[in-house]
Coordinates of N, CA and C and ligand atoms in Angstrom, one line a residue:
M271 N -1.6 19.5 -2.4 CA -2.0 18.3 -1.7 C -1.8 18.3 -0.2
I272 N -0.6 18.7 0.2 CA -0.3 18.7 1.7 C -1.0 19.9 2.3
G273 N -1.5 19.6 3.5 CA -2.2 20.7 4.3 C -1.5 21.1 5.5
R274 N -2.2 21.1 6.6 CA -1.6 21.5 7.9 C -0.4 20.7 8.3
L275 N 0.5 21.3 9.0 CA 1.6 20.6 9.7 C 1.0 20.0 10.9
N276 N 0.8 18.6 10.9 CA 0.1 18.0 12.1 C 1.0 17.9 13.3
H277 N 2.3 17.5 13.0 CA 3.3 17.5 14.1 C 4.7 17.4 13.6
V278 N 5.6 17.8 14.5 CA 7.0 17.6 14.3 C 7.4 16.5 15.4
A279 N 8.0 15.4 14.9 CA 8.4 14.3 15.9 C 9.8 14.4 16.3
I280 N 10.1 14.2 17.5 CA 11.4 14.3 18.1 C 11.7 12.9 18.8
A281 N 12.7 12.2 18.3 CA 13.1 10.9 19.0 C 14.0 11.2 20.2
V282 N 13.7 10.5 21.3 CA 14.5 10.6 22.5 C 14.7 9.3 23.1
K283 N 15.7 9.2 23.9 CA 16.0 8.0 24.7 C 15.2 7.8 25.9
D284 N 14.8 8.9 26.5 CA 14.1 8.9 27.8 C 12.9 9.9 27.7
I285 N 11.7 9.3 27.4 CA 10.6 10.1 27.1 C 10.1 10.8 28.4
A286 N 10.3 10.3 29.6 CA 9.8 10.9 30.8 C 10.7 12.2 31.0
A287 N 12.0 12.1 30.8 CA 12.8 13.3 30.9 C 12.5 14.3 29.9
A288 N 12.3 13.9 28.7 CA 11.9 14.8 27.6 C 10.6 15.5 27.9
A289 N 9.6 14.7 28.3 CA 8.3 15.3 28.6 C 8.4 16.3 29.8
A290 N 9.3 16.1 30.7 CA 9.5 17.0 31.8 C 10.1 18.3 31.3
V291 N 11.0 18.2 30.4 CA 11.6 19.4 29.8 C 10.5 20.3 29.1
Y292 N 9.6 19.6 28.3 CA 8.6 20.3 27.6 C 7.5 20.9 28.6
R293 N 7.3 20.1 29.7 CA 6.2 20.6 30.6 C 6.8 21.6 31.6
D294 N 7.9 21.3 32.2 CA 8.4 22.1 33.3 C 9.3 23.3 32.9
T295 N 10.1 23.1 31.9 CA 11.0 24.1 31.4 C 10.4 25.0 30.4
L296 N 9.7 24.4 29.4 CA 9.1 25.1 28.3 C 7.6 25.5 28.6
G297 N 7.0 24.9 29.6 CA 5.7 25.3 30.0 C 4.6 24.8 29.0
G298 N 4.9 23.6 28.3 CA 4.0 23.1 27.3 C 2.9 22.3 27.9
D299 N 1.8 22.1 27.1 CA 0.7 21.3 27.4 C 1.0 19.9 27.0
V300 N 1.5 19.1 27.9 CA 2.0 17.7 27.6 C 1.1 16.6 28.0
T301 N 0.8 15.7 27.1 CA -0.1 14.6 27.3 C 0.7 13.5 28.1
D302 N 0.0 12.5 28.6 CA 0.6 11.3 29.2 C 1.2 10.4 28.1
A303 N 2.2 9.6 28.5 CA 2.8 8.7 27.5 C 1.9 7.5 27.2
V304 N 1.9 7.2 25.9 CA 1.0 6.1 25.4 C 1.9 5.1 24.6
A305 N 1.9 3.8 24.9 CA 2.6 2.8 24.2 C 1.9 2.6 22.9
Q306 N 2.6 2.5 21.8 CA 2.1 2.2 20.4 C 2.8 1.0 19.9
P307 N 2.5 -0.2 20.4 CA 3.2 -1.4 20.1 C 3.3 -1.7 18.6
D308 N 2.2 -1.3 17.8 CA 2.2 -1.6 16.4 C 3.3 -0.8 15.7
H309 N 3.7 0.3 16.3 CA 4.7 1.2 15.7 C 6.1 1.1 16.4
G310 N 6.2 0.3 17.4 CA 7.5 0.2 18.1 C 7.9 1.4 18.8
V311 N 7.0 2.2 19.3 CA 7.4 3.5 20.0 C 6.4 3.8 21.1
T312 N 6.8 4.6 22.1 CA 5.9 5.2 23.0 C 5.9 6.7 22.7
T313 N 4.7 7.3 22.7 CA 4.5 8.7 22.3 C 4.0 9.5 23.4
V314 N 4.4 10.8 23.4 CA 3.9 11.9 24.2 C 3.6 13.0 23.2
F315 N 2.5 13.7 23.3 CA 2.3 14.9 22.5 C 2.3 16.1 23.3
I316 N 2.8 17.2 22.7 CA 2.8 18.5 23.3 C 1.9 19.3 22.4
N317 N 0.7 19.8 22.9 CA -0.2 20.5 22.1 C 0.2 22.0 22.1
L318 N 0.5 22.5 20.9 CA 0.8 23.9 20.7 C -0.4 24.6 20.0
P319 N -0.5 25.9 20.0 CA -1.7 26.5 19.4 C -1.8 26.2 17.9
N320 N -0.7 26.0 17.2 CA -0.8 25.9 15.7 C -0.3 24.5 15.2
T321 N 0.2 23.6 16.1 CA 0.6 22.3 15.7 C 0.9 21.5 17.0
K322 N 1.6 20.3 16.8 CA 1.9 19.5 17.9 C 3.4 19.1 17.8
I323 N 4.0 18.8 18.9 CA 5.3 18.1 19.0 C 5.0 16.7 19.4
E324 N 5.6 15.7 18.8 CA 5.4 14.3 19.1 C 6.8 13.8 19.7
L325 N 6.8 13.4 20.9 CA 8.1 12.8 21.4 C 7.9 11.3 21.2
L326 N 9.0 10.7 20.8 CA 9.1 9.2 20.5 C 10.2 8.6 21.3
E327 N 9.9 7.5 22.0 CA 10.9 6.7 22.6 C 10.8 5.3 22.1
P328 N 11.9 4.6 21.9 CA 11.8 3.2 21.4 C 11.0 2.3 22.3
L329 N 10.2 1.4 21.7 CA 9.5 0.4 22.5 C 9.7 -1.0 21.9
G330 N 10.2 -1.9 22.7 CA 10.4 -3.3 22.2 C 11.6 -3.4 21.3
E331 N 11.8 -4.7 20.9 CA 12.9 -5.0 20.0 C 12.7 -4.5 18.6
G332 N 13.8 -4.0 17.9 CA 13.7 -3.6 16.5 C 12.8 -2.4 16.3
S333 N 12.8 -1.5 17.3 CA 12.0 -0.2 17.1 C 12.6 0.5 15.9
P334 N 11.7 1.1 15.1 CA 12.1 1.8 13.9 C 12.9 3.1 14.2
I335 N 12.9 3.5 15.5 CA 13.8 4.7 15.8 C 15.1 4.3 16.5
A336 N 15.3 3.0 16.7 CA 16.5 2.6 17.5 C 17.8 3.1 16.8
K337 N 17.9 2.9 15.4 CA 19.0 3.3 14.7 C 19.3 4.8 14.7
F338 N 18.2 5.5 14.6 CA 18.3 7.0 14.6 C 18.9 7.4 15.9
L339 N 18.5 6.8 17.0 CA 19.1 7.2 18.3 C 20.5 6.7 18.5
E340 N 20.9 5.7 17.8 CA 22.3 5.3 17.8 C 23.2 6.4 17.2
K341 N 22.6 7.0 16.2 CA 23.4 8.1 15.5 C 23.2 9.4 16.1
N342 N 22.1 9.6 16.9 CA 21.8 10.9 17.5 C 21.5 10.7 19.0
A343 N 22.6 10.6 19.7 CA 22.6 10.1 21.1 C 21.7 11.1 22.0
D344 N 21.7 12.4 21.6 CA 20.9 13.3 22.4 C 19.5 13.5 22.0
G345 N 19.1 12.6 21.0 CA 17.8 12.8 20.4 C 17.8 13.7 19.2
G346 N 16.7 13.9 18.5 CA 16.7 14.9 17.4 C 15.4 14.8 16.6
I347 N 15.2 15.7 15.7 CA 14.0 15.8 14.9 C 14.0 14.5 14.0
H348 N 13.0 13.7 14.0 CA 12.9 12.5 13.4 C 12.0 12.5 12.1
H349 N 10.8 13.2 12.2 CA 10.0 13.3 11.0 C 9.0 14.5 11.1
L350 N 8.5 14.9 10.0 CA 7.4 15.9 10.0 C 6.2 15.2 9.5
C351 N 5.0 15.6 10.0 CA 3.7 15.0 9.6 C 2.8 16.0 9.0
Y352 N 2.5 15.8 7.7 CA 1.6 16.7 7.0 C 0.2 16.0 6.9
E353 N -0.8 16.8 7.0 CA -2.2 16.3 6.8 C -2.5 16.3 5.3
V354 N -3.3 15.3 4.9 CA -3.8 15.2 3.5 C -5.3 14.9 3.6
D355 N -6.1 15.3 2.6 CA -7.5 15.0 2.7 C -7.8 13.5 2.4
D356 N -7.1 12.9 1.5 CA -7.4 11.5 1.1 C -6.0 10.8 0.9
I357 N -5.7 9.9 1.9 CA -4.4 9.3 1.9 C -4.1 8.4 0.8
I358 N -5.1 7.7 0.3 CA -4.9 6.8 -0.8 C -4.7 7.6 -2.1
K359 N -5.4 8.6 -2.3 CA -5.2 9.5 -3.5 C -3.8 10.1 -3.4
A360 N -3.4 10.6 -2.3 CA -2.1 11.2 -2.1 C -1.0 10.1 -2.4
R361 N -1.2 8.9 -1.8 CA -0.2 7.9 -2.0 C 0.0 7.5 -3.5
D362 N -1.2 7.4 -4.2 CA -1.1 7.0 -5.6 C -0.4 8.0 -6.4
K363 N -0.7 9.3 -6.1 CA 0.0 10.4 -6.9 C 1.5 10.3 -6.6
L364 N 1.9 10.2 -5.3 CA 3.3 10.2 -5.0 C 4.0 9.0 -5.6
V365 N 3.4 7.8 -5.6 CA 4.0 6.6 -6.2 C 4.2 6.8 -7.7
A366 N 3.1 7.4 -8.3 CA 3.2 7.6 -9.8 C 4.3 8.6 -10.1
D367 N 4.6 9.5 -9.1 CA 5.7 10.5 -9.3 C 7.1 9.9 -8.9
G368 N 7.1 8.6 -8.5 CA 8.4 8.0 -8.2 C 8.8 8.0 -6.8
A369 N 8.0 8.5 -5.9 CA 8.3 8.5 -4.4 C 8.2 7.1 -3.8
R370 N 9.0 6.9 -2.8 CA 8.9 5.5 -2.2 C 8.2 5.6 -0.9
V371 N 7.2 4.7 -0.7 CA 6.4 4.6 0.5 C 7.1 3.5 1.3
L372 N 7.3 3.8 2.6 CA 7.9 2.8 3.5 C 7.0 1.6 3.8
G373 N 7.5 0.5 4.2 CA 6.7 -0.7 4.6 C 6.1 -1.3 3.4
D374 N 4.9 -1.8 3.6 CA 4.2 -2.5 2.5 C 3.4 -1.5 1.6
G375 N 3.5 -0.3 1.9 CA 2.8 0.7 1.1 C 1.4 1.0 1.4
E376 N 0.8 0.2 2.4 CA -0.5 0.4 2.8 C -0.6 1.3 4.1
P377 N -1.6 2.2 4.2 CA -1.7 3.0 5.4 C -1.9 2.1 6.7
K378 N -1.3 2.6 7.8 CA -1.5 2.0 9.1 C -2.3 3.0 10.0
T379 N -2.8 2.5 11.1 CA -3.5 3.4 12.0 C -2.4 4.1 12.9
G380 N -2.4 5.4 12.8 CA -1.4 6.2 13.5 C -1.8 6.5 15.0
A381 N -1.0 7.3 15.6 CA -1.2 7.7 17.0 C -2.5 8.4 17.3
H382 N -3.1 9.0 16.3 CA -4.4 9.7 16.5 C -5.5 8.9 16.0
G383 N -5.3 7.6 15.7 CA -6.4 6.7 15.2 C -6.8 7.0 13.8
K384 N -5.9 7.7 13.1 CA -6.2 8.0 11.6 C -5.1 7.3 10.8
P385 N -5.5 7.0 9.5 CA -4.5 6.4 8.6 C -3.3 7.2 8.4
V386 N -2.1 6.6 8.4 CA -0.8 7.3 8.2 C 0.1 6.4 7.2
L387 N 1.0 7.1 6.6 CA 2.0 6.5 5.7 C 3.3 7.3 5.9
F388 N 4.4 6.6 5.7 CA 5.7 7.2 5.8 C 6.4 7.2 4.4
L389 N 7.1 8.3 4.1 CA 7.7 8.4 2.8 C 9.2 8.5 3.0
H390 N 10.0 7.9 2.0 CA 11.4 7.8 2.2 C 12.1 9.2 2.2
P391 N 13.0 9.4 3.2 CA 13.6 10.7 3.3 C 14.4 11.1 2.1
K392 N 15.0 10.1 1.4 CA 15.8 10.4 0.2 C 15.0 11.1 -0.9
D393 N 13.7 10.9 -0.9 CA 12.8 11.5 -1.9 C 12.3 12.9 -1.5
F394 N 12.6 13.3 -0.2 CA 12.0 14.5 0.3 C 13.0 15.3 1.1
C395 N 14.1 15.7 0.4 CA 15.0 16.7 1.0 C 15.6 16.2 2.3
G396 N 15.8 14.9 2.4 CA 16.5 14.3 3.5 C 15.7 14.3 4.8
T397 N 14.4 14.4 4.6 CA 13.5 14.4 5.8 C 12.4 13.3 5.7
L398 N 12.4 12.5 6.7 CA 11.3 11.5 6.7 C 10.0 12.2 6.9
L399 N 9.0 11.8 6.0 CA 7.7 12.5 6.0 C 6.6 11.4 6.4
E400 N 5.7 11.9 7.2 CA 4.5 11.1 7.6 C 3.3 11.9 7.0
L401 N 2.4 11.1 6.3 CA 1.2 11.7 5.9 C 0.1 11.2 6.8
E402 N -0.8 12.0 7.2 CA -2.0 11.6 8.0 C -3.2 12.1 7.4
E403 N -4.2 11.3 7.3 CA -5.5 11.7 6.7 C -6.2 12.6 7.7
A404 N -6.6 13.8 7.2 CA -7.1 14.8 8.1 C -8.5 14.4 8.6
Ligands
CO253 CO1 4.4 11.1 13.7

């Protein structure tokens, strides 16, 4: 079911500083920051030949990454995003197998304008997973 690794997401307190590290120190192909108010984050992507890195900074009150950054003051890996061909089919199979989908269980439009879902880390080896329709 799962296909390409779409991105690895890293939560940070200061996205401008993190983007500078990826651009200037690591020499990455870094995009501009984009506010994603529906998701409570600001995002920057680093385009790599085989996948992407997504930097996340909290946006607004009650950001879903605020708690994570309280526990990980220096930032850290927040989730992995796998591509699937059909997100509804994938969700229905996972729910039938007992996996928990976060939120109301319906796909939202993600940072790439495609439907995404998040899956509970306790069901997936302690790692928050995002599924994105390819
Ligand atoms: Co993501």
